[in-house]
Amino acid sequence: MRKSMKLKFTSTLLILAALAGCSQPAATSTPAAGGKAAEPAAASTPAAAKKDPVTLRITYWAGSQMTVDKTNAVVELFQKAYPHIKVESEYYAGDAYWDKLNVQAASNSMPDVVRMDYSKITNYVNKNLLLPLDDYIQKKTINMEGVNPIHIDGAKFNGKVYGINIGNNALVSFYDPDVFAKAGVTPPTPNYTWEQYEKDLRTFKDKLGIYGDTHMSQTQFAVWLRQQGKKMYNTAQDGLGYEDDKVFVDFFEQQLRWQKEGLISPLGVELEVRGLEDGPFPKGQAAYGSLSYWSNHVDIMETQLKKKVGMAMYPGSGDGKGMYIKPSFFQSIAKSSKHPEEAALFIEFFTNNIDAAKSLNAYFGMPYHPAVLEGMKSSFSDTQKRVAEYLATVEKYSSLIDPPDPTAAVEVGKVFKNVSDEIFFEKTTPKQGAEKFRKEANAILAKKK
């Protein structure tokens, strides 16, 4: 029996796509189980001739039980379409996923299909752990015909594709329209400013006695840098991408101001967040939810709050520099896989099968294949329509996503978190923190390049 997943954040200043729990759940390794699913469309899946049985292993990061349920639903459909292929799934939460994958890589025992985050895939490509997918794309085992190259090129290195985007997402500040109405605050527009955001935080506290939002993390800092024409890392990725520490100081000084006025939730409250379903916003304790949430998390927020939520870009995004469209995850094939053809079939099914897409319900991000979008059009829910509209807005007010993070990004992220905690607990000043972060981050990046 599958163990329940108990997710725990050590800090909400870490991006929610890479939770780092004090205690992680044990892995689950079972074939998908559950209720009866709809038969896949005949046009989207070729009839399978009788073939020798194959066991295909897949692994993925799961920050929510919904992630497990959605993946299992697609696995069920796939196994019905390809009865000779048995799928065994493994999932882990937080850093335990990457730790386990690294151990498997070292022992040449990685699962056939591995889920890659945009920030991690560079490392695995550089270590020659992933199989190029160009041959499968060329012969349409993975059918990318008619797909805009921007949805493919994010996983292209040295002219070869190493992962297939499973859906598009964008960072989002969720907000509660009812709370806004009670406070008399106008919902944010694309030209919403940081100054207006601070005024609104103050209004929520003064009129309703609730938190306006949470502290912001490295995720928001990277957008903050982009808004000012800077980047987290330089082009060579052997140092930080900005030289003037004022951008760091300004980012933290405004948060200290909000913290001292009680406009955002206390750091201690945020440190107790256990998962995506937890936290000030999904508990109805804050007007905004900017805790490194992504557009595909809207279902979780609306399920928790039992009502529709609004979606807004971060303040200061009207100039079109800060925001970006991001692949939610990539599906890749391990170079050590003994069943790469079947792995490619699974990736194609997961990405382009109409029934699979309907089952996923855009949970891992909005689909982008023209045929899939056309096939789903009639079944789009109100939520999907609103997500699609939000992504269209982000695309209009965004710039090209930065290159994947360097190998040393994980260590840099730990330094950023430690310095952030020191600043928010007022053990150091933003200026001192900026100097410390620059010194330590540059040393790590120069060494790891």
Tab-separated table of C-alpha atoms in Angstrom:
chain	number	residue	atom	x	y	z
A	1	MET	CA	0.000	0.000	0.000
A	2	ARG	CA	1.312	3.425	-0.866
A	3	LYS	CA	2.470	5.415	2.103
A	4	SER	CA	0.917	8.812	2.517
A	5	MET	CA	3.206	11.639	1.496
A	6	LYS	CA	4.057	13.956	4.320
A	7	LEU	CA	5.685	17.012	2.857
A	8	LYS	CA	7.605	19.469	4.966
A	9	PHE	CA	9.333	22.668	3.982
A	10	THR	CA	12.370	23.824	5.901
A	11	SER	CA	11.836	27.272	4.478
A	12	THR	CA	9.307	28.858	2.238
A	13	LEU	CA	12.119	30.987	0.873
A	14	LEU	CA	13.027	27.979	-1.257
A	15	ILE	CA	11.238	27.616	-4.555
A	16	LEU	CA	8.287	25.326	-4.167
A	17	ALA	CA	9.396	23.353	-7.175
A	18	ALA	CA	12.329	22.117	-5.091
A	19	LEU	CA	11.110	21.542	-1.542
A	20	ALA	CA	13.765	20.703	1.038
A	21	GLY	CA	12.025	18.838	3.857
A	22	CYS	CA	13.509	18.053	7.237
A	23	SER	CA	11.950	14.615	6.810
A	24	GLN	CA	11.113	13.180	3.414
A	25	PRO	CA	8.658	10.429	2.527
A	26	ALA	CA	9.854	7.061	1.446
A	27	ALA	CA	9.665	6.432	-2.252
A	28	THR	CA	6.658	4.717	-3.696
A	29	SER	CA	7.260	2.169	-6.415
A	30	THR	CA	4.043	0.677	-7.739
A	31	PRO	CA	2.178	0.288	-10.967
A	32	ALA	CA	-0.587	2.863	-11.216
A	33	ALA	CA	-3.840	1.762	-9.641
A	34	GLY	CA	-7.274	3.233	-9.398
A	35	GLY	CA	-10.591	3.594	-11.114
A	36	LYS	CA	-11.507	2.862	-14.693
A	37	ALA	CA	-10.307	5.473	-17.178
A	38	ALA	CA	-11.629	6.435	-20.587
A	39	GLU	CA	-10.229	4.576	-23.576
A	40	PRO	CA	-7.620	6.612	-25.496
A	41	ALA	CA	-8.624	8.025	-28.826
A	42	ALA	CA	-7.813	5.631	-31.653
A	43	ALA	CA	-6.448	8.444	-33.808
A	44	SER	CA	-3.863	9.472	-31.228
A	45	THR	CA	-2.418	6.059	-30.346
A	46	PRO	CA	-1.428	3.373	-32.867
A	47	ALA	CA	-2.804	-0.082	-32.289
A	48	ALA	CA	-0.236	-2.180	-30.467
A	49	ALA	CA	0.681	-5.552	-31.964
A	50	LYS	CA	1.443	-8.427	-29.656
A	51	LYS	CA	4.910	-7.842	-28.291
A	52	ASP	CA	7.180	-9.154	-25.576
A	53	PRO	CA	6.361	-7.730	-22.139
A	54	VAL	CA	8.369	-4.705	-21.090
A	55	THR	CA	8.621	-3.102	-17.660
A	56	LEU	CA	9.180	0.628	-17.904
A	57	ARG	CA	10.362	2.569	-14.885
A	58	ILE	CA	9.453	6.225	-14.480
A	59	THR	CA	10.319	8.660	-11.725
A	60	TYR	CA	9.064	12.107	-10.852
A	61	TRP	CA	9.055	14.813	-8.211
A	62	ALA	CA	5.767	15.007	-6.284
A	63	GLY	CA	4.976	18.031	-4.148
A	64	SER	CA	1.322	17.091	-3.777
A	65	GLN	CA	-0.882	14.012	-3.749
A	66	MET	CA	-2.597	15.515	-6.782
A	67	THR	CA	0.670	15.149	-8.707
A	68	VAL	CA	0.672	11.433	-7.929
A	69	ASP	CA	-2.996	11.011	-8.887
A	70	LYS	CA	-2.610	12.885	-12.173
A	71	THR	CA	0.463	10.905	-13.179
A	72	ASN	CA	-1.163	7.599	-12.271
A	73	ALA	CA	-4.202	8.445	-14.389
A	74	VAL	CA	-2.027	8.885	-17.477
A	75	VAL	CA	-0.107	5.716	-16.671
A	76	GLU	CA	-3.387	3.786	-16.606
A	77	LEU	CA	-4.373	5.117	-20.020
A	78	PHE	CA	-0.937	4.335	-21.421
A	79	GLN	CA	-0.991	0.752	-20.165
A	80	LYS	CA	-4.375	0.225	-21.798
A	81	ALA	CA	-3.039	1.574	-25.079
A	82	TYR	CA	0.141	-0.544	-24.805
A	83	PRO	CA	-0.803	-3.702	-22.859
A	84	HIS	CA	2.673	-5.187	-23.255
A	85	ILE	CA	4.237	-2.301	-21.296
A	86	LYS	CA	3.981	-2.350	-17.517
A	87	VAL	CA	4.852	0.959	-15.863
A	88	GLU	CA	6.409	1.155	-12.408
A	89	SER	CA	6.367	4.614	-10.851
A	90	GLU	CA	8.661	6.104	-8.247
A	91	TYR	CA	8.087	9.505	-6.711
A	92	TYR	CA	9.817	11.561	-4.076
A	93	ALA	CA	9.292	14.929	-2.446
A	94	GLY	CA	11.723	17.792	-2.240
A	95	ASP	CA	15.465	17.351	-2.431
A	96	ALA	CA	14.970	13.627	-1.806
A	97	TYR	CA	14.029	13.334	-5.487
A	98	TRP	CA	17.289	14.768	-6.746
A	99	ASP	CA	19.316	12.956	-4.087
A	100	LYS	CA	17.825	9.619	-5.147
A	101	LEU	CA	18.318	10.392	-8.841
A	102	ASN	CA	21.977	11.231	-8.218
A	103	VAL	CA	22.480	7.919	-6.408
A	104	GLN	CA	20.819	6.048	-9.273
A	105	ALA	CA	22.951	7.905	-11.800
A	106	ALA	CA	26.111	6.939	-9.938
A	107	SER	CA	25.074	3.274	-9.996
A	108	ASN	CA	23.893	3.394	-13.638
A	109	SER	CA	20.366	2.476	-12.547
A	110	MET	CA	18.316	5.550	-13.396
A	111	PRO	CA	14.672	4.881	-14.342
A	112	ASP	CA	13.888	4.879	-18.067
A	113	VAL	CA	11.829	8.074	-17.975
A	114	VAL	CA	12.967	10.831	-15.627
A	115	ARG	CA	11.275	14.126	-14.959
A	116	MET	CA	13.657	17.064	-15.237
A	117	ASP	CA	13.241	20.600	-13.984
A	118	TYR	CA	14.465	23.463	-16.161
A	119	SER	CA	16.979	24.429	-13.500
A	120	LYS	CA	18.446	20.913	-13.258
A	121	ILE	CA	18.594	19.539	-16.780
A	122	THR	CA	21.885	21.252	-17.677
A	123	ASN	CA	23.711	19.295	-15.001
A	124	TYR	CA	22.397	15.954	-16.230
A	125	VAL	CA	23.182	16.760	-19.854
A	126	ASN	CA	26.725	17.836	-18.952
A	127	LYS	CA	27.229	14.548	-17.111
A	128	ASN	CA	26.079	12.604	-20.205
A	129	LEU	CA	23.201	10.999	-18.289
A	130	LEU	CA	20.381	11.764	-20.735
A	131	LEU	CA	19.662	10.409	-24.196
A	132	PRO	CA	19.262	12.833	-27.131
A	133	LEU	CA	15.696	12.644	-28.430
A	134	ASP	CA	16.257	14.006	-31.947
A	135	ASP	CA	15.959	10.625	-33.649
A	136	TYR	CA	12.620	9.950	-31.963
A	137	ILE	CA	11.388	13.406	-32.926
A	138	GLN	CA	12.570	12.963	-36.510
A	139	LYS	CA	10.718	9.672	-36.959
A	140	LYS	CA	7.722	11.095	-35.028
A	141	THR	CA	7.768	8.550	-32.243
A	142	ILE	CA	7.621	11.811	-30.337
A	143	ASN	CA	5.556	13.996	-32.637
A	144	MET	CA	6.523	17.665	-32.493
A	145	GLU	CA	5.147	18.545	-35.925
A	146	GLY	CA	3.690	22.069	-35.973
A	147	VAL	CA	5.063	22.943	-32.526
A	148	ASN	CA	6.623	26.382	-32.115
A	149	PRO	CA	10.384	25.888	-31.573
A	150	ILE	CA	10.269	27.999	-28.401
A	151	HIS	CA	8.579	25.035	-26.695
A	152	ILE	CA	11.383	22.698	-27.765
A	153	ASP	CA	14.534	24.803	-27.556
A	154	GLY	CA	14.474	25.100	-23.765
A	155	ALA	CA	15.901	21.584	-23.566
A	156	LYS	CA	18.273	21.894	-26.525
A	157	PHE	CA	21.995	21.762	-25.801
A	158	ASN	CA	24.729	21.764	-28.427
A	159	GLY	CA	22.061	21.397	-31.080
A	160	LYS	CA	20.399	18.317	-29.554
A	161	VAL	CA	17.125	17.960	-27.653
A	162	TYR	CA	17.300	16.197	-24.278
A	163	GLY	CA	13.808	16.686	-22.901
A	164	ILE	CA	10.198	17.229	-23.939
A	165	ASN	CA	8.272	20.042	-22.305
A	166	ILE	CA	5.118	18.654	-20.658
A	167	GLY	CA	3.355	22.005	-20.302
A	168	ASN	CA	3.831	25.754	-19.932
A	169	ASN	CA	3.620	27.681	-16.695
A	170	ALA	CA	4.417	31.097	-15.354
A	171	LEU	CA	5.106	32.457	-11.910
A	172	VAL	CA	1.991	33.958	-10.398
A	173	SER	CA	0.746	35.974	-7.476
A	174	PHE	CA	-2.571	34.438	-6.559
A	175	TYR	CA	-5.048	36.756	-4.909
A	176	ASP	CA	-8.421	36.475	-3.227
A	177	PRO	CA	-10.998	38.635	-5.080
A	178	ASP	CA	-13.360	38.572	-2.086
A	179	VAL	CA	-10.672	39.940	0.222
A	180	PHE	CA	-9.820	42.630	-2.308
A	181	ALA	CA	-13.477	43.652	-2.530
A	182	LYS	CA	-13.882	43.820	1.261
A	183	ALA	CA	-10.759	45.965	1.564
A	184	GLY	CA	-11.748	48.186	-1.349
A	185	VAL	CA	-8.555	47.305	-3.218
A	186	THR	CA	-8.546	47.195	-7.025
A	187	PRO	CA	-7.194	43.906	-8.446
A	188	PRO	CA	-3.724	44.295	-10.001
A	189	THR	CA	-3.311	45.069	-13.691
A	190	PRO	CA	-0.230	44.399	-15.876
A	191	ASN	CA	1.082	47.866	-14.965
A	192	TYR	CA	0.820	47.265	-11.212
A	193	THR	CA	3.803	48.824	-9.394
A	194	TRP	CA	5.767	47.839	-6.316
A	195	GLU	CA	4.721	51.117	-4.701
A	196	GLN	CA	1.039	50.333	-5.168
A	197	TYR	CA	1.613	46.794	-3.945
A	198	GLU	CA	3.022	48.121	-0.656
A	199	LYS	CA	0.087	50.500	-0.252
A	200	ASP	CA	-2.313	47.624	-0.795
A	201	LEU	CA	-0.518	45.436	1.755
A	202	ARG	CA	-1.012	48.208	4.284
A	203	THR	CA	-4.705	48.494	3.395
A	204	PHE	CA	-5.296	44.772	3.958
A	205	LYS	CA	-3.789	45.018	7.422
A	206	ASP	CA	-5.527	48.253	8.410
A	207	LYS	CA	-8.999	47.358	7.140
A	208	LEU	CA	-9.139	43.595	7.560
A	209	GLY	CA	-6.352	42.749	9.979
A	210	ILE	CA	-4.857	40.066	7.714
A	211	TYR	CA	-1.486	39.511	6.100
A	212	GLY	CA	-1.001	41.011	2.682
A	213	ASP	CA	1.467	38.360	1.490
A	214	THR	CA	4.524	36.315	2.508
A	215	HIS	CA	8.252	36.992	2.379
A	216	MET	CA	9.811	36.734	-1.057
A	217	SER	CA	12.571	34.357	-2.051
A	218	GLN	CA	15.278	33.891	-4.645
A	219	THR	CA	12.548	33.152	-7.177
A	220	GLN	CA	11.176	36.673	-6.879
A	221	PHE	CA	14.675	38.127	-6.603
A	222	ALA	CA	15.531	36.697	-10.023
A	223	VAL	CA	12.450	38.408	-11.507
A	224	TRP	CA	13.362	41.607	-9.637
A	225	LEU	CA	16.785	41.490	-11.304
A	226	ARG	CA	15.262	40.901	-14.744
A	227	GLN	CA	12.988	43.903	-14.252
A	228	GLN	CA	16.125	46.001	-13.929
A	229	GLY	CA	17.909	44.493	-16.889
A	230	LYS	CA	20.063	42.172	-14.768
A	231	LYS	CA	20.336	38.418	-14.358
A	232	MET	CA	21.079	36.037	-11.536
A	233	TYR	CA	24.137	34.678	-13.346
A	234	ASN	CA	26.503	36.147	-15.905
A	235	THR	CA	26.745	34.770	-19.433
A	236	ALA	CA	29.690	32.528	-18.604
A	237	GLN	CA	27.842	31.379	-15.452
A	238	ASP	CA	31.041	31.746	-13.432
A	239	GLY	CA	29.738	34.671	-11.385
A	240	LEU	CA	26.636	36.664	-10.472
A	241	GLY	CA	24.964	38.607	-13.261
A	242	TYR	CA	24.904	41.979	-11.531
A	243	GLU	CA	27.650	44.192	-10.124
A	244	ASP	CA	25.792	46.814	-8.089
A	245	ASP	CA	24.673	45.390	-4.745
A	246	LYS	CA	21.998	48.082	-4.522
A	247	VAL	CA	19.573	45.764	-6.337
A	248	PHE	CA	20.032	43.208	-3.539
A	249	VAL	CA	19.807	45.813	-0.778
A	250	ASP	CA	16.637	47.388	-2.173
A	251	PHE	CA	14.953	43.995	-2.521
A	252	PHE	CA	15.505	43.149	1.139
A	253	GLU	CA	15.035	46.597	2.647
A	254	GLN	CA	11.481	46.811	1.387
A	255	GLN	CA	10.723	43.375	2.822
A	256	LEU	CA	12.155	44.358	6.200
A	257	ARG	CA	9.853	47.373	6.107
A	258	TRP	CA	6.845	45.148	5.402
A	259	GLN	CA	7.983	42.685	8.070
A	260	LYS	CA	8.333	45.353	10.779
A	261	GLU	CA	4.869	46.735	9.983
A	262	GLY	CA	3.306	43.278	10.077
A	263	LEU	CA	2.191	43.532	6.452
A	264	ILE	CA	3.474	40.048	5.598
A	265	SER	CA	3.314	36.780	7.491
A	266	PRO	CA	6.002	36.107	10.131
A	267	LEU	CA	8.939	34.021	9.007
A	268	GLY	CA	8.189	31.523	11.764
A	269	VAL	CA	4.748	30.877	10.275
A	270	GLU	CA	6.228	30.323	6.831
A	271	LEU	CA	8.840	27.900	8.157
A	272	GLU	CA	6.010	25.599	9.251
A	273	VAL	CA	4.480	25.268	5.786
A	274	ARG	CA	4.088	21.566	4.957
A	275	GLY	CA	3.237	21.653	1.271
A	276	LEU	CA	1.408	23.397	-1.533
A	277	GLU	CA	-1.925	22.984	0.229
A	278	ASP	CA	-0.520	24.695	3.318
A	279	GLY	CA	0.544	28.280	3.997
A	280	PRO	CA	-1.070	31.663	4.676
A	281	PHE	CA	-2.813	32.053	1.306
A	282	PRO	CA	-4.397	28.603	0.886
A	283	LYS	CA	-5.509	28.852	4.528
A	284	GLY	CA	-7.282	32.136	3.819
A	285	GLN	CA	-4.911	34.133	6.041
A	286	ALA	CA	-3.415	36.380	3.349
A	287	ALA	CA	-4.741	38.452	0.464
A	288	TYR	CA	-1.888	37.464	-1.858
A	289	GLY	CA	-0.126	34.165	-2.465
A	290	SER	CA	3.289	34.926	-3.966
A	291	LEU	CA	5.120	32.027	-2.342
A	292	SER	CA	6.919	30.843	-5.501
A	293	TYR	CA	3.623	29.572	-6.871
A	294	TRP	CA	3.141	28.697	-10.520
A	295	SER	CA	0.086	28.979	-12.733
A	296	ASN	CA	-0.499	25.218	-12.649
A	297	HIS	CA	-1.061	25.422	-8.881
A	298	VAL	CA	-4.392	27.185	-9.352
A	299	ASP	CA	-6.402	23.978	-8.871
A	300	ILE	CA	-4.758	23.408	-5.493
A	301	MET	CA	-5.464	26.961	-4.357
A	302	GLU	CA	-9.094	26.846	-5.472
A	303	THR	CA	-9.615	23.430	-3.908
A	304	GLN	CA	-8.255	24.663	-0.591
A	305	LEU	CA	-10.175	27.956	-0.585
A	306	LYS	CA	-13.282	26.463	-2.239
A	307	LYS	CA	-13.629	29.422	-4.617
A	308	LYS	CA	-12.068	31.077	-7.637
A	309	VAL	CA	-8.803	32.910	-7.144
A	310	GLY	CA	-7.266	35.695	-9.186
A	311	MET	CA	-3.934	35.454	-10.984
A	312	ALA	CA	-1.569	38.385	-11.365
A	313	MET	CA	2.000	38.985	-12.484
A	314	TYR	CA	4.495	40.241	-9.955
A	315	PRO	CA	4.483	44.004	-9.387
A	316	GLY	CA	6.715	45.942	-11.766
A	317	SER	CA	6.092	43.635	-14.721
A	318	GLY	CA	4.534	46.212	-17.010
A	319	ASP	CA	7.824	46.951	-18.743
A	320	GLY	CA	7.930	43.449	-20.185
A	321	LYS	CA	11.316	42.527	-18.715
A	322	GLY	CA	10.753	40.506	-15.580
A	323	MET	CA	8.218	37.767	-16.295
A	324	TYR	CA	8.750	34.748	-18.544
A	325	ILE	CA	7.056	31.569	-19.733
A	326	LYS	CA	8.627	28.439	-18.268
A	327	PRO	CA	8.352	24.765	-19.164
A	328	SER	CA	6.833	23.132	-16.088
A	329	PHE	CA	8.972	20.008	-16.389
A	330	PHE	CA	10.708	18.006	-19.069
A	331	GLN	CA	10.352	14.285	-19.634
A	332	SER	CA	13.757	12.828	-20.487
A	333	ILE	CA	15.120	9.385	-21.198
A	334	ALA	CA	18.058	8.095	-19.191
A	335	LYS	CA	21.026	7.210	-21.351
A	336	SER	CA	21.259	3.953	-19.402
A	337	SER	CA	17.699	2.960	-20.355
A	338	LYS	CA	17.308	-0.521	-21.831
A	339	HIS	CA	13.924	0.445	-23.277
A	340	PRO	CA	14.406	3.846	-24.954
A	341	GLU	CA	11.806	3.164	-27.668
A	342	GLU	CA	9.105	2.392	-25.091
A	343	ALA	CA	10.255	5.372	-23.039
A	344	ALA	CA	9.791	7.578	-26.108
A	345	LEU	CA	6.305	6.111	-26.601
A	346	PHE	CA	5.448	7.043	-23.018
A	347	ILE	CA	6.720	10.590	-23.459
A	348	GLU	CA	4.718	10.980	-26.681
A	349	PHE	CA	1.586	9.650	-24.977
A	350	PHE	CA	2.025	11.831	-21.900
A	351	THR	CA	2.586	14.938	-24.012
A	352	ASN	CA	0.368	14.541	-27.053
A	353	ASN	CA	-2.400	12.036	-26.401
A	354	ILE	CA	-5.762	13.842	-26.250
A	355	ASP	CA	-7.235	11.656	-23.517
A	356	ALA	CA	-4.064	11.974	-21.478
A	357	ALA	CA	-4.233	15.755	-21.882
A	358	LYS	CA	-7.855	15.802	-20.749
A	359	SER	CA	-6.980	13.640	-17.762
A	360	LEU	CA	-4.104	15.916	-16.764
A	361	ASN	CA	-6.431	18.893	-17.143
A	362	ALA	CA	-3.439	21.230	-17.637
A	363	TYR	CA	-2.187	20.375	-14.149
A	364	PHE	CA	1.459	20.321	-15.265
A	365	GLY	CA	0.986	23.430	-17.354
A	366	MET	CA	-1.003	24.347	-20.428
A	367	PRO	CA	-0.386	22.125	-23.456
A	368	TYR	CA	1.241	23.717	-26.461
A	369	HIS	CA	0.957	21.208	-29.306
A	370	PRO	CA	-1.553	22.661	-31.822
A	371	ALA	CA	-3.314	19.315	-32.233
A	372	VAL	CA	-3.693	18.888	-28.480
A	373	LEU	CA	-4.969	22.423	-27.983
A	374	GLU	CA	-7.499	21.920	-30.751
A	375	GLY	CA	-8.585	18.597	-29.290
A	376	MET	CA	-9.051	20.074	-25.808
A	377	LYS	CA	-10.759	23.285	-26.845
A	378	SER	CA	-14.286	22.024	-26.324
A	379	SER	CA	-13.471	20.587	-22.899
A	380	PHE	CA	-11.596	23.538	-21.420
A	381	SER	CA	-12.966	24.373	-17.999
A	382	ASP	CA	-13.431	27.888	-16.727
A	383	THR	CA	-10.195	27.502	-14.772
A	384	GLN	CA	-8.285	26.367	-17.846
A	385	LYS	CA	-9.610	29.313	-19.803
A	386	ARG	CA	-8.463	31.696	-17.075
A	387	VAL	CA	-5.016	30.073	-16.937
A	388	ALA	CA	-4.741	30.303	-20.708
A	389	GLU	CA	-5.686	33.977	-20.525
A	390	TYR	CA	-3.140	34.568	-17.779
A	391	LEU	CA	-0.380	32.866	-19.758
A	392	ALA	CA	-1.307	34.949	-22.795
A	393	THR	CA	-0.903	38.076	-20.642
A	394	VAL	CA	2.454	36.907	-19.310
A	395	GLU	CA	3.639	36.115	-22.818
A	396	LYS	CA	2.693	39.652	-23.860
A	397	TYR	CA	4.537	41.243	-20.924
A	398	SER	CA	7.548	38.947	-20.732
A	399	SER	CA	11.002	38.411	-22.128
A	400	LEU	CA	12.935	35.286	-23.052
A	401	ILE	CA	13.546	32.914	-20.167
A	402	ASP	CA	17.112	32.925	-18.840
A	403	PRO	CA	19.356	29.962	-19.666
A	404	PRO	CA	19.091	26.985	-17.289
A	405	ASP	CA	20.914	27.539	-14.033
A	406	PRO	CA	24.566	26.483	-13.749
A	407	THR	CA	25.559	23.327	-11.922
A	408	ALA	CA	26.492	25.347	-8.844
A	409	ALA	CA	23.029	26.941	-8.593
A	410	VAL	CA	21.948	24.602	-5.794
A	411	GLU	CA	24.853	25.710	-3.602
A	412	VAL	CA	24.238	29.347	-4.506
A	413	GLY	CA	20.595	28.875	-3.536
A	414	LYS	CA	21.591	27.569	-0.118
A	415	VAL	CA	23.778	30.632	0.424
A	416	PHE	CA	20.918	32.902	-0.645
A	417	LYS	CA	18.559	31.189	1.797
A	418	ASN	CA	21.036	31.410	4.674
A	419	VAL	CA	21.691	35.087	4.021
A	420	SER	CA	17.962	35.752	3.658
A	421	ASP	CA	17.265	34.155	7.024
A	422	GLU	CA	20.003	36.214	8.662
A	423	ILE	CA	18.489	39.395	7.219
A	424	PHE	CA	14.890	38.568	8.112
A	425	PHE	CA	15.871	37.507	11.635
A	426	GLU	CA	17.782	40.818	11.766
A	427	LYS	CA	21.119	39.210	12.528
A	428	THR	CA	22.687	41.118	9.649
A	429	THR	CA	21.800	44.102	7.470
A	430	PRO	CA	20.793	43.955	3.790
A	431	LYS	CA	24.092	45.693	2.913
A	432	GLN	CA	26.148	43.169	4.862
A	433	GLY	CA	24.039	40.359	3.422
A	434	ALA	CA	24.605	41.615	-0.114
A	435	GLU	CA	28.361	41.609	0.381
A	436	LYS	CA	28.335	38.149	1.954
A	437	PHE	CA	26.131	36.686	-0.756
A	438	ARG	CA	28.248	38.166	-3.534
A	439	LYS	CA	31.504	36.917	-2.034
A	440	GLU	CA	30.307	33.369	-1.339
A	441	ALA	CA	28.215	32.971	-4.501
A	442	ASN	CA	30.999	34.165	-6.794
A	443	ALA	CA	33.479	31.845	-5.112
A	444	ILE	CA	31.157	28.862	-5.633
A	445	LEU	CA	30.406	29.759	-9.236
A	446	ALA	CA	34.065	30.313	-10.131
A	447	LYS	CA	35.051	27.007	-8.561
A	448	LYS	CA	32.274	24.928	-10.090
A	449	LYS	CA	32.481	26.315	-13.623
